[in-house]
CSV table of C-alpha atoms in Angstrom, one decimal:
chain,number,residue,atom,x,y,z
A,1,UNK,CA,0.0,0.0,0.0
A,2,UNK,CA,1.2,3.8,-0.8
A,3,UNK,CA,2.1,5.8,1.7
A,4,UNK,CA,-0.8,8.4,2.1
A,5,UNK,CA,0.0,11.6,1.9
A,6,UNK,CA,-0.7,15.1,3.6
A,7,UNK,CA,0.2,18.6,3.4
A,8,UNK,CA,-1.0,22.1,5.2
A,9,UNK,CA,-0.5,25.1,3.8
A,10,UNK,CA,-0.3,28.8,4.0
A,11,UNK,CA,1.5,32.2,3.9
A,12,UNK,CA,3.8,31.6,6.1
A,13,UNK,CA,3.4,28.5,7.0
A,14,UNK,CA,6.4,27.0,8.4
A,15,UNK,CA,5.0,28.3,12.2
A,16,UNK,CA,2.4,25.8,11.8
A,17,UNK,CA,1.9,22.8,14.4
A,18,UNK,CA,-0.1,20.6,12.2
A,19,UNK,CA,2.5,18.3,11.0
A,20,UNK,CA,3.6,17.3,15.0
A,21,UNK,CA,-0.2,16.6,15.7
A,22,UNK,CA,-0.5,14.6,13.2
A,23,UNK,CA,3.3,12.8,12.4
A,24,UNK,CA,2.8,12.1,16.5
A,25,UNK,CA,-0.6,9.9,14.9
A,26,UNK,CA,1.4,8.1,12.2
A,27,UNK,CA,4.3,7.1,14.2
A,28,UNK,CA,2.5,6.2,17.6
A,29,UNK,CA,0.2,3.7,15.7
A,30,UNK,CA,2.3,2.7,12.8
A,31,UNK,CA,0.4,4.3,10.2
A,32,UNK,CA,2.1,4.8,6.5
A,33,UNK,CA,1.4,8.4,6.0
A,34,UNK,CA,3.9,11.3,6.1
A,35,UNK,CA,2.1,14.9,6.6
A,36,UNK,CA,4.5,17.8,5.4
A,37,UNK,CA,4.4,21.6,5.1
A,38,UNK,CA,3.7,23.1,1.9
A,39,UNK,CA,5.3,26.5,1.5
A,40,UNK,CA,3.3,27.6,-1.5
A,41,UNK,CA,3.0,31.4,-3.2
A,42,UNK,CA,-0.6,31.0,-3.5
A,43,UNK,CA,-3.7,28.8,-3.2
A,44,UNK,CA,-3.2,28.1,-7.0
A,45,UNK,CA,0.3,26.8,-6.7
A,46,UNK,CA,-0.5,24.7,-3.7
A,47,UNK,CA,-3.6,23.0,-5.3
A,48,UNK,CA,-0.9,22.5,-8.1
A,49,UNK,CA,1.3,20.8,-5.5
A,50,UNK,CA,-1.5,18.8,-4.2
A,51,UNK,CA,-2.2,17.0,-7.8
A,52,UNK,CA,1.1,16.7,-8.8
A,53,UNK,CA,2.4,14.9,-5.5
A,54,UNK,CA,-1.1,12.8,-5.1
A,55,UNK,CA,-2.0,14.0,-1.7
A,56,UNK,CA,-4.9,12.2,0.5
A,57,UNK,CA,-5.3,15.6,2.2
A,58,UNK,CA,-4.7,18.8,3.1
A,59,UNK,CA,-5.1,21.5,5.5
A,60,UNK,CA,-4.8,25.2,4.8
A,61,UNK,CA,-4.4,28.6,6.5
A,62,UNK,CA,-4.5,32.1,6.0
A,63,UNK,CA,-4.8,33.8,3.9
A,64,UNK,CA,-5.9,30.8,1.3
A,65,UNK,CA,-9.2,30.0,3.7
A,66,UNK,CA,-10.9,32.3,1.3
A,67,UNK,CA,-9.5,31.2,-2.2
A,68,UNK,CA,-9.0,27.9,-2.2
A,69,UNK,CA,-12.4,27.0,-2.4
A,70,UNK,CA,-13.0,28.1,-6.4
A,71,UNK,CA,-10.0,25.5,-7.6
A,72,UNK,CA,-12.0,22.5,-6.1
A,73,UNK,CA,-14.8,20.1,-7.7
A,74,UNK,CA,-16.8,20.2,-4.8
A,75,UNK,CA,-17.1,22.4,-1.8
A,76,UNK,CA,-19.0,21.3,1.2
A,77,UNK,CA,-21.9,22.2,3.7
A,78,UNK,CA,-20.5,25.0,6.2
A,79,UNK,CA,-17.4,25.7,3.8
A,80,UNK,CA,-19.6,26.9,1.2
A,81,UNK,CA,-21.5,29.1,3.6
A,82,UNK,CA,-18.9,30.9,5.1
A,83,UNK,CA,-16.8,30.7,1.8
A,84,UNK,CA,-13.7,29.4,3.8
A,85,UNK,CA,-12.2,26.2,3.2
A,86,UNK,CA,-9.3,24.6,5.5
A,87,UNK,CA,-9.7,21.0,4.5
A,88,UNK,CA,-8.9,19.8,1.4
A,89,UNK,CA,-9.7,15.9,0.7
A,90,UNK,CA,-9.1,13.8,-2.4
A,91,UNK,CA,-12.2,11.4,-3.1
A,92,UNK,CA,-12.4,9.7,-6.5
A,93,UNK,CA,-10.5,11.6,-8.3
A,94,UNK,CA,-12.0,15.0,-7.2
A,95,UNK,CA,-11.1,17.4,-4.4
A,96,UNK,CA,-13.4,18.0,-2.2
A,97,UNK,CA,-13.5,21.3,0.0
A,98,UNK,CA,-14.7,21.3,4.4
A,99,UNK,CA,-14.4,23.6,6.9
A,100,UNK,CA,-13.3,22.2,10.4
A,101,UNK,CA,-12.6,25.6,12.0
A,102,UNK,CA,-16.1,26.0,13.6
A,103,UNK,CA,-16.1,22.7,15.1
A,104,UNK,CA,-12.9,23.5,16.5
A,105,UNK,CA,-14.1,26.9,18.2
A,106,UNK,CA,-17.0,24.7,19.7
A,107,UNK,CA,-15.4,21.8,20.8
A,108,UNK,CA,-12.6,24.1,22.7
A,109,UNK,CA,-15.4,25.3,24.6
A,110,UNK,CA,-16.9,22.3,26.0
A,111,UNK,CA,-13.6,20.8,26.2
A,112,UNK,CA,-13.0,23.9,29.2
A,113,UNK,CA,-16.7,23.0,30.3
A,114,UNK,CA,-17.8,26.5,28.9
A,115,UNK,CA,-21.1,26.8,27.6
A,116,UNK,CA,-21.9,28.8,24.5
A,117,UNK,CA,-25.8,29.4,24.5
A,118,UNK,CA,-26.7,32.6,25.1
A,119,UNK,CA,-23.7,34.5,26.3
A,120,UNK,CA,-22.8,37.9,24.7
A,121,UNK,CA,-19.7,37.0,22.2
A,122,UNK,CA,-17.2,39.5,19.9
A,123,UNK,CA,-15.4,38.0,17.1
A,124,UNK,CA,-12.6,40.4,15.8
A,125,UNK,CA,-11.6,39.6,12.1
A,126,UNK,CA,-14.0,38.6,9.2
A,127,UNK,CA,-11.9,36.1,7.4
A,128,UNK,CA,-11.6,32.7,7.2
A,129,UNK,CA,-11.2,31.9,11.3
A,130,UNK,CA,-12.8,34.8,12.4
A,131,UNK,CA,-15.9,34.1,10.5
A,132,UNK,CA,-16.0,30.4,11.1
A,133,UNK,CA,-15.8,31.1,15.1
A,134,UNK,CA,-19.1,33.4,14.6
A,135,UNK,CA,-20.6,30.4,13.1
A,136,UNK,CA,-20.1,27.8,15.2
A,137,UNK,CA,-20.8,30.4,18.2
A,138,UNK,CA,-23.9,31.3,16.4
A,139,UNK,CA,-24.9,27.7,15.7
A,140,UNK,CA,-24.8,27.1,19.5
A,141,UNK,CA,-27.1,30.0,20.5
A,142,UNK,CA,-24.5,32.4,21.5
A,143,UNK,CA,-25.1,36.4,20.7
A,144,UNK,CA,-22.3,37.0,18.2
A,145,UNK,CA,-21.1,41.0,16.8
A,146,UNK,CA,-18.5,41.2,14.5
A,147,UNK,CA,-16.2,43.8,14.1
A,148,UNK,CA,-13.7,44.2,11.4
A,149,UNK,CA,-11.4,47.2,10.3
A,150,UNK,CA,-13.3,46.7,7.0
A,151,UNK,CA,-16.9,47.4,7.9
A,152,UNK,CA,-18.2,45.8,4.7
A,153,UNK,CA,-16.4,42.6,5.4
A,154,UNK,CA,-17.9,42.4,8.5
A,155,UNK,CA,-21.2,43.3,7.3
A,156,UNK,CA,-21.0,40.4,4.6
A,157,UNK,CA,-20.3,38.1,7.3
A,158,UNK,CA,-22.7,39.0,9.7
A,159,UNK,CA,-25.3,38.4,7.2
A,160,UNK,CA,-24.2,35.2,5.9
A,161,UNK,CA,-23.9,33.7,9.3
A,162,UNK,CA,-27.3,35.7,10.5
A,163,UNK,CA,-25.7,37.7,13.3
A,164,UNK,CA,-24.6,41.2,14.0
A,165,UNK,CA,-22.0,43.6,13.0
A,166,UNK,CA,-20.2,46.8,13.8
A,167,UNK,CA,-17.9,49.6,13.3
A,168,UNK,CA,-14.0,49.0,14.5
A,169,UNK,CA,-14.5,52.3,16.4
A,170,UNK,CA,-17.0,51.0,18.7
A,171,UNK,CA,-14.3,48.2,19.7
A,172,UNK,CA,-14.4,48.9,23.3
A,173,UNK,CA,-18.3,49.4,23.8
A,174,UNK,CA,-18.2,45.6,22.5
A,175,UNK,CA,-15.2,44.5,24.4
A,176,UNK,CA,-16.9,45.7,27.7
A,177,UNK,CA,-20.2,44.7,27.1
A,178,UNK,CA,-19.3,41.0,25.5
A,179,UNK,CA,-18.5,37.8,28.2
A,180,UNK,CA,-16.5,35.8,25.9
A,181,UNK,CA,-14.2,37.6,22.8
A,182,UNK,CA,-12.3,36.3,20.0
A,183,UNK,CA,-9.6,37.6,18.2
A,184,UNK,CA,-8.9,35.9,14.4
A,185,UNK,CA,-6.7,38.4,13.4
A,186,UNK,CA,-2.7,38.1,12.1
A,187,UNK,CA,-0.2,37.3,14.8
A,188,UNK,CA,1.0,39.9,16.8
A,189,UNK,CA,-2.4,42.4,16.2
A,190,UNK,CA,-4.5,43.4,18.6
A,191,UNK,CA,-6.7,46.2,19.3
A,192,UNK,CA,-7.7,45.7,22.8
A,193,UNK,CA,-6.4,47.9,25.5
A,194,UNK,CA,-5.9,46.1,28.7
A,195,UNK,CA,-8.0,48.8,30.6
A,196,UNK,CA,-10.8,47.7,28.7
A,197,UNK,CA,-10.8,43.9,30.1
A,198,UNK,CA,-12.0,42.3,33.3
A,199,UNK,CA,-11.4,38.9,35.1
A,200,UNK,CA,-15.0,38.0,34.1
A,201,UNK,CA,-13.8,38.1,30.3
A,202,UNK,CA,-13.5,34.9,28.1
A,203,UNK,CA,-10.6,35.4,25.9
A,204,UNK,CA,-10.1,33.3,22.9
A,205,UNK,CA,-7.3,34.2,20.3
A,206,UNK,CA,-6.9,32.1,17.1
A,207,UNK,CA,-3.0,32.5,17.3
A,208,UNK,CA,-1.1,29.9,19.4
A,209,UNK,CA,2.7,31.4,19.2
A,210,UNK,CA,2.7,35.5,20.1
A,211,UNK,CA,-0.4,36.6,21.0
A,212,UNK,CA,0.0,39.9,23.0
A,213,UNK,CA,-3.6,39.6,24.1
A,214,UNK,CA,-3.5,36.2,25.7
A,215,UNK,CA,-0.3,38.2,28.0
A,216,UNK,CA,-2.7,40.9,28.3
A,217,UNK,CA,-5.4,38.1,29.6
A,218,UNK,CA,-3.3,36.9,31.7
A,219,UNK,CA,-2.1,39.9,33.2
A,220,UNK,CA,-6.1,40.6,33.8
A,221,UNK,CA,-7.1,37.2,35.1
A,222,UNK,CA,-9.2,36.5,32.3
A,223,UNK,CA,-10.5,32.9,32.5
A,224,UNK,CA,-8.3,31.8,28.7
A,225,UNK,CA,-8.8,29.5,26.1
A,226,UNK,CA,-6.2,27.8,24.2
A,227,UNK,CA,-5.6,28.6,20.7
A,228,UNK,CA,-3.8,25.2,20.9
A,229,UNK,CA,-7.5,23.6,21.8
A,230,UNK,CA,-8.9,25.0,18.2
A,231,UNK,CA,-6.0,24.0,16.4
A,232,UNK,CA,-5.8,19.9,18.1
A,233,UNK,CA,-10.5,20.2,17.6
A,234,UNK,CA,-10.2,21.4,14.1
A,235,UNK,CA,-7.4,19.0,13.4
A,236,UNK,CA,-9.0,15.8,14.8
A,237,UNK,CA,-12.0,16.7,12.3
A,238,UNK,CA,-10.1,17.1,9.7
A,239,UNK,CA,-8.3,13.6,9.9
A,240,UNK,CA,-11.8,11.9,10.1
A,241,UNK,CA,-12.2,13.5,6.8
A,242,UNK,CA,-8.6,12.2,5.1
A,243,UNK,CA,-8.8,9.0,6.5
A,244,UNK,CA,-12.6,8.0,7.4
A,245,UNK,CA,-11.3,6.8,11.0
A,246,UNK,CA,-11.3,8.1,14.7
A,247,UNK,CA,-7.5,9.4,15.9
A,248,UNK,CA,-6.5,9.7,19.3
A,249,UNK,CA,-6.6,12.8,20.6
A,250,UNK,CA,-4.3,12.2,23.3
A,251,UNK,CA,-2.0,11.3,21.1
A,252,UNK,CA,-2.5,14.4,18.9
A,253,UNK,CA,-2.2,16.9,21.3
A,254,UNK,CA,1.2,15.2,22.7
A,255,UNK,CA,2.7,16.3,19.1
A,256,UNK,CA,1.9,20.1,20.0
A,257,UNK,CA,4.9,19.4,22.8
A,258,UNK,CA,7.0,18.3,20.3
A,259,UNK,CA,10.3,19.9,18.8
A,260,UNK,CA,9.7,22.3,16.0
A,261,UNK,CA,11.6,23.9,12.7
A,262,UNK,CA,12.8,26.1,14.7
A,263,UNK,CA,15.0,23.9,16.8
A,264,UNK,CA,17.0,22.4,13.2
A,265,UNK,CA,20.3,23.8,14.4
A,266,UNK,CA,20.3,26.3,11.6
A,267,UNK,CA,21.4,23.7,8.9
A,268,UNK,CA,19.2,23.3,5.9
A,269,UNK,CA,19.6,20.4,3.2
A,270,UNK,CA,17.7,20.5,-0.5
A,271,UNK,CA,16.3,17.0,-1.6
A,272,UNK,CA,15.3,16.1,-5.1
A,273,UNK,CA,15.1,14.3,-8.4
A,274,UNK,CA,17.8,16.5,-10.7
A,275,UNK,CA,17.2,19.3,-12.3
A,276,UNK,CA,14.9,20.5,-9.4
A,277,UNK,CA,17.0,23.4,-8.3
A,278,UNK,CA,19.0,21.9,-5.4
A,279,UNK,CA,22.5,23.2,-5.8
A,280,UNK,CA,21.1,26.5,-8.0
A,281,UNK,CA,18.4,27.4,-6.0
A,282,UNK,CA,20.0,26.4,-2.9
A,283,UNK,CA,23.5,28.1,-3.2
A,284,UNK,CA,21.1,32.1,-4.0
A,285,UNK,CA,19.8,30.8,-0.4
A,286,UNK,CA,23.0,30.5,1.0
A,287,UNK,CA,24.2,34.4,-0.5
A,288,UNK,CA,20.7,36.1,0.7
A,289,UNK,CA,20.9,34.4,4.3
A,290,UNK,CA,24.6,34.5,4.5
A,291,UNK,CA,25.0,30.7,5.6
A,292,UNK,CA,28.0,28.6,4.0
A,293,UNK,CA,26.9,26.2,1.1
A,294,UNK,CA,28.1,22.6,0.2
A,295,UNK,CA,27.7,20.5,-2.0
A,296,UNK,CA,27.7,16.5,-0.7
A,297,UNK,CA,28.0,15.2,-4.1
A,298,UNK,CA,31.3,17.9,-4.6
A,299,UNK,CA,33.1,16.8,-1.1
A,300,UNK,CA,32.6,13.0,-2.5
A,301,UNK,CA,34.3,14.0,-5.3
A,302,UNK,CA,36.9,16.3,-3.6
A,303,UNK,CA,37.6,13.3,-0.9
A,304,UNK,CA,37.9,10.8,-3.1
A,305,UNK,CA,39.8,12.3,-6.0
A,306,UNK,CA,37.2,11.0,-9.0
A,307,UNK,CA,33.9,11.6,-10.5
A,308,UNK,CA,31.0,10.0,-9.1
A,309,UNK,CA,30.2,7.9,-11.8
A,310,UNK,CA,33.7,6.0,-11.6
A,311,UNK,CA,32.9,5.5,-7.8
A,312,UNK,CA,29.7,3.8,-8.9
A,313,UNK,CA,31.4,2.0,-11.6
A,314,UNK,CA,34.1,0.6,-9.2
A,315,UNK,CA,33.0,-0.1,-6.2
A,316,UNK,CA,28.9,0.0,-6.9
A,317,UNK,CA,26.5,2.0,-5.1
A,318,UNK,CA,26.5,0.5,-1.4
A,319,UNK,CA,29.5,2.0,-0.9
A,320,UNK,CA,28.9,5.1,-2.6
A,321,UNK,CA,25.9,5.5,-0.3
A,322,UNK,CA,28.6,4.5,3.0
A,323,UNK,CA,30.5,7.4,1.9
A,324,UNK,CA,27.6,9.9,1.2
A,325,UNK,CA,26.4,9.3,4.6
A,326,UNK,CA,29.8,9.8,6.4
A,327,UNK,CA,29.9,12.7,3.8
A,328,UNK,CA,26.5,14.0,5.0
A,329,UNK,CA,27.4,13.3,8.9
A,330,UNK,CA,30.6,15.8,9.1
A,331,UNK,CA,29.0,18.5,6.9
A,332,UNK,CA,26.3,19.1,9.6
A,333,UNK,CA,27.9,18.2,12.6
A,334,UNK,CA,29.3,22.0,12.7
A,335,UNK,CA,27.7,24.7,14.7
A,336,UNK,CA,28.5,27.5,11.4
A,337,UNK,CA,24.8,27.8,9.5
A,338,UNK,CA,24.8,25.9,6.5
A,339,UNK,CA,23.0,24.9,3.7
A,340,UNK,CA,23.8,21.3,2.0
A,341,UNK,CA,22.8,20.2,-1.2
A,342,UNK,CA,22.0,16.6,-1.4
A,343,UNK,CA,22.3,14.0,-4.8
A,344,UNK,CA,19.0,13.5,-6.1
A,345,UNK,CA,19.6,9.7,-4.6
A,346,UNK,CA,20.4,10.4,-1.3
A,347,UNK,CA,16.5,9.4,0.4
A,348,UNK,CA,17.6,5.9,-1.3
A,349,UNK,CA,19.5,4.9,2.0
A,350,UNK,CA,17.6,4.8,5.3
A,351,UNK,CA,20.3,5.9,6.9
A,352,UNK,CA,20.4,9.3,5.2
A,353,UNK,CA,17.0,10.0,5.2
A,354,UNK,CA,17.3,9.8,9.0
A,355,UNK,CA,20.3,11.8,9.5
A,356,UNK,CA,19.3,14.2,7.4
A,357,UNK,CA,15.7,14.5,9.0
A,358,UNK,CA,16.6,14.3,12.4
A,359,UNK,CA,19.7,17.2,12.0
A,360,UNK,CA,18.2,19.3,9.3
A,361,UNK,CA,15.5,21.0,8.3
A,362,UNK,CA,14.7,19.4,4.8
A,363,UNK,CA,13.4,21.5,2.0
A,364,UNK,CA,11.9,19.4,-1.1
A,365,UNK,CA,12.5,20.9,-4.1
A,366,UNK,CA,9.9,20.0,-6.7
A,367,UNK,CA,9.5,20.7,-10.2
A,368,UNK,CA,7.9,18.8,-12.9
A,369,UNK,CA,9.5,16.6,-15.6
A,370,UNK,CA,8.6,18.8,-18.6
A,371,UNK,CA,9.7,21.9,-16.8
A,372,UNK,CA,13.4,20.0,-16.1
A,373,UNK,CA,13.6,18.9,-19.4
A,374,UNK,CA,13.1,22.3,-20.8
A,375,UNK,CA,16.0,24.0,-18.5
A,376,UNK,CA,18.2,21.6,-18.1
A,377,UNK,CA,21.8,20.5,-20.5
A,378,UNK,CA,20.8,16.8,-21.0
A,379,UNK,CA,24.4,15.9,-22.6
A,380,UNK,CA,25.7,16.9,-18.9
A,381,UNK,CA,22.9,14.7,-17.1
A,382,UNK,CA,24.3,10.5,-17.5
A,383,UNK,CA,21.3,8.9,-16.2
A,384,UNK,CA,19.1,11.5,-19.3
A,385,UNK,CA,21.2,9.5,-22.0
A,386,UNK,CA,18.1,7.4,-22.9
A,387,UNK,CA,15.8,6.9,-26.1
A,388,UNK,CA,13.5,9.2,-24.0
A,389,UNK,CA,14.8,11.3,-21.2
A,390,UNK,CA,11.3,12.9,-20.0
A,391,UNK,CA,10.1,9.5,-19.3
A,392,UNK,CA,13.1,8.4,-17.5
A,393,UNK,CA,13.1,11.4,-15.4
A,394,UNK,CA,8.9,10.6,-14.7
A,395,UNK,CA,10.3,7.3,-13.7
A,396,UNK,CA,12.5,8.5,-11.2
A,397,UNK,CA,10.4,10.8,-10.1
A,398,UNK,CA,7.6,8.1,-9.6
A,399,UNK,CA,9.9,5.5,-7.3
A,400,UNK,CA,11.5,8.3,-5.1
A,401,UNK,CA,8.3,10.4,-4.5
A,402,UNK,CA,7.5,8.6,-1.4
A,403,UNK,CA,11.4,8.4,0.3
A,404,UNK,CA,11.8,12.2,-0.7
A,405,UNK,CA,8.2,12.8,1.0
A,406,UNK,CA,9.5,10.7,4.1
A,407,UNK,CA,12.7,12.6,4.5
A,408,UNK,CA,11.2,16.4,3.7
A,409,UNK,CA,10.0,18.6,6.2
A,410,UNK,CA,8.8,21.5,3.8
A,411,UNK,CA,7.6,21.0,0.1
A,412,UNK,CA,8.4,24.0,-1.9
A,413,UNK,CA,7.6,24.7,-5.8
A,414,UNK,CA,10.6,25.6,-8.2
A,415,UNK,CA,8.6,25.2,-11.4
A,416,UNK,CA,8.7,28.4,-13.0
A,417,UNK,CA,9.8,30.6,-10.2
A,418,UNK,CA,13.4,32.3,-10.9
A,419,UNK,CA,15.9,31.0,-8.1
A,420,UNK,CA,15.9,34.7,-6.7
A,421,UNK,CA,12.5,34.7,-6.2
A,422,UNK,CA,12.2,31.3,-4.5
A,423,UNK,CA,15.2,31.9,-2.4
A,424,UNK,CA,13.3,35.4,-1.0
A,425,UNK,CA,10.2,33.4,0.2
A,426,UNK,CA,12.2,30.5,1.6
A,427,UNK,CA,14.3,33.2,3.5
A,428,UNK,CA,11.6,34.7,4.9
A,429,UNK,CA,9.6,31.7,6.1
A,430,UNK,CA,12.6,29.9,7.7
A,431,UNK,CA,13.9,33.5,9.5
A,432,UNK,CA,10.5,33.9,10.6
A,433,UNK,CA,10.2,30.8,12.6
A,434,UNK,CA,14.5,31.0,13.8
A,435,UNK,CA,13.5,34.6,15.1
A,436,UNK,CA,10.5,33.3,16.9
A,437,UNK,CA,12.7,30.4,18.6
């Protein structure tokens, strides 16, 4: 059986918890399934990730909530309501479109033994979360306002989910007069002042990493609800949808206690089938983030005095795979910041996948067959010297797609993004989670 596949995704995205909650699933009860991060430009490109890789599943973030939902066959029940999609699911050949964020507002609640019905609630932010928390609020008899800084958007929402809005300005006539508030806004916003909050306040905030207005909260003896609590509710939903079974949610919430990206020892290795942009794309990485760059294929060759291909021919691969993995183990045993650029063969040894999962944070570099072919020198590429090199490069593609997805950590798109360009966006989503550390 194929191992099952599963992605979130987002802008940033590299932040998220996801992938622990549900890796800490997989590997507790044995299941073959990898879930990775997909560092995508848009909702368009990640959809185009999703086909192209074969995914079982998906979960997305802001700000895609909102326009993922017109690139799928089918978009379901509360989803299509609130026009916000953050589950994505694969069903006989057609992606199908959920939302889970309202069941994860909900389920937070009762899971602190908070009812709902009835109480005076303020959601701040009219997108994807913030209007799937007035829903599910809503849905459970709660008196929900929402305020935006857009008062149209919160108008549009207010009317789609039958509740009411109003103007940012009157922010702290809500805040006093609401029991329990929300915040879906970006990290790091918030438009409360702490004089306006009481210990009798209910204080929800969709972001679980830097929210100023949980310390506020805190600070006021708020009675707090964790972001953490909507983000294991909505996930748990979500893999009844991918995999049509019950998960444990024990389990899943150990994986939110669980190392992040941010604790990879500032070393960074590129996986992929050749072509894909590992050494190009990786070495304008290096130059904007100022972090030495090696090649493991080069230091082979430097060590052992001869081309690869006379290794292989020699001695054969096993021991060209010993030495790539003593290769591997030196170049990030060093405390400098590095970026290594791996063979395209590499994930064929167990050995290496490991080391270079467990000491690095992987980036996948993907790009289709035809786009390869159409960029790169073929008379400089030995294993192209077939009858039919696109096919041969599908092939490899085809029997390494599950070891590179095993390995990887992040899935990123080099397809017809200039290495410049695709070295700006990974720079900013890896410095983003190092500075948060």
């Amino acid at each position: 059986m194929a191992t099952k596949l599963l992605a979130v995704t987002g802008k940033p995205i590299l932040h998220s918890k996801s992938p622990n909650m549900f890796n800490a699933q997989f590997k507790h009860y044995g299941i073959d399934a990898e879930y990775l991060y997909f560092a995508a430009e848009t909702a368009e490109e990640a959809i185009f990730l999703f086909r192209q890789l074969g995914l079982k599943g998906m979960n997305v973030t802001s700000p895609f909530k909102e326009q993922i939902g017109k690139l799928l066959d089918v978009v379901h029940d509360e989803a299509k309501i609130l026009d916000s999609v953050n589950t994505v699911v694969s069903k006989d050949g057609k992606l199908h479109g959920y939302n889970t964020d309202f069941y994860g507002v909900t389920q937070s609640f009762a899971d602190t033994g908070i009812s709902i019905q009835g109480k005076k609630c303020l959601v701040i932010g009219a997108g994807g979360a913030g209007k799937s928390a007035a829903y599910g609020l809503h849905s459970q008899g709660a008196e929900v306002t929402i305020i935006n800084r857009t008062l149209e958007k919160a108008q549009k929402a207010a009317e789609i989910i039958g509740c009411n809005y109003a103007e940012i300005s009157q922010l702290e006539q809500y805040v006093r007069q609401s029991e329990i508030i929300i915040s879906a806004l970006q990290q790091n916003i918030n438009p409360i002042e702490d004089q306006w909050l009481t210990k009798e306040h209910i204080i929800f905030d969709a972001n679980y990493k830097g929210s100023p207005l949980i310390e506020m909260a805190k600070q006021k003896q708020c009675t707090i609800v964790s972001a953490e609590d909507w983000l294991l509710n909505q996930a748990i939903a979500s893999y009844k949808l991918f995999l049509d079974a019950e998960p444990d949610k024990a389990v899943m919430k150990s994986g939110l206690q669980q190392p992040t990206l941010a604790d990879k020892n500032h070393v960074i290795s590129t996986i992929g089938i050749m072509g894909a942009g590992k050494s190009s794309h990786g070495l304008e990485l290096s130059k904007q983030m100022q972090f030495d760059f090696k090649d493991i294929d080069d230091e082979i060759v430097k060590e052992q005095g001869k081309p690869i291909t006379q290794i292989f021919a020699e001695h054969g691969e096993a021991y060209f795979r010993n030495i790539e993995k003593e290769t591997l183990s030196k170049n990030f045993s060093t405390d400098k910041p590095c970026i290594l650029s791996c063979g395209g063969g590499i994930v064929l040894n167990e050995p290496n996948r490991n080391l270079l999962k467990d000491n690095t944070l992987v980036i996948w570099l993907y790009a289709t067959p035809d786009a390869i072919i159409q960029r790169v020198n073929i008379a400089k590429r030995p294993l192209l010297q077939c009858d039919n090199p696109l096919e041969k490069l599908q092939q490899l593609l085809n029997d390494r797609k599950e070891l590179y997805a095993r390995t990887a950590h992040v899935v990123f798109s080099t397809e017809t993004r200039p290495k410049t360009r695709s070295a700006e966006r990974l720079k900013d989503e890896i410095e983003r989670i190092w500075k948060t550390k």
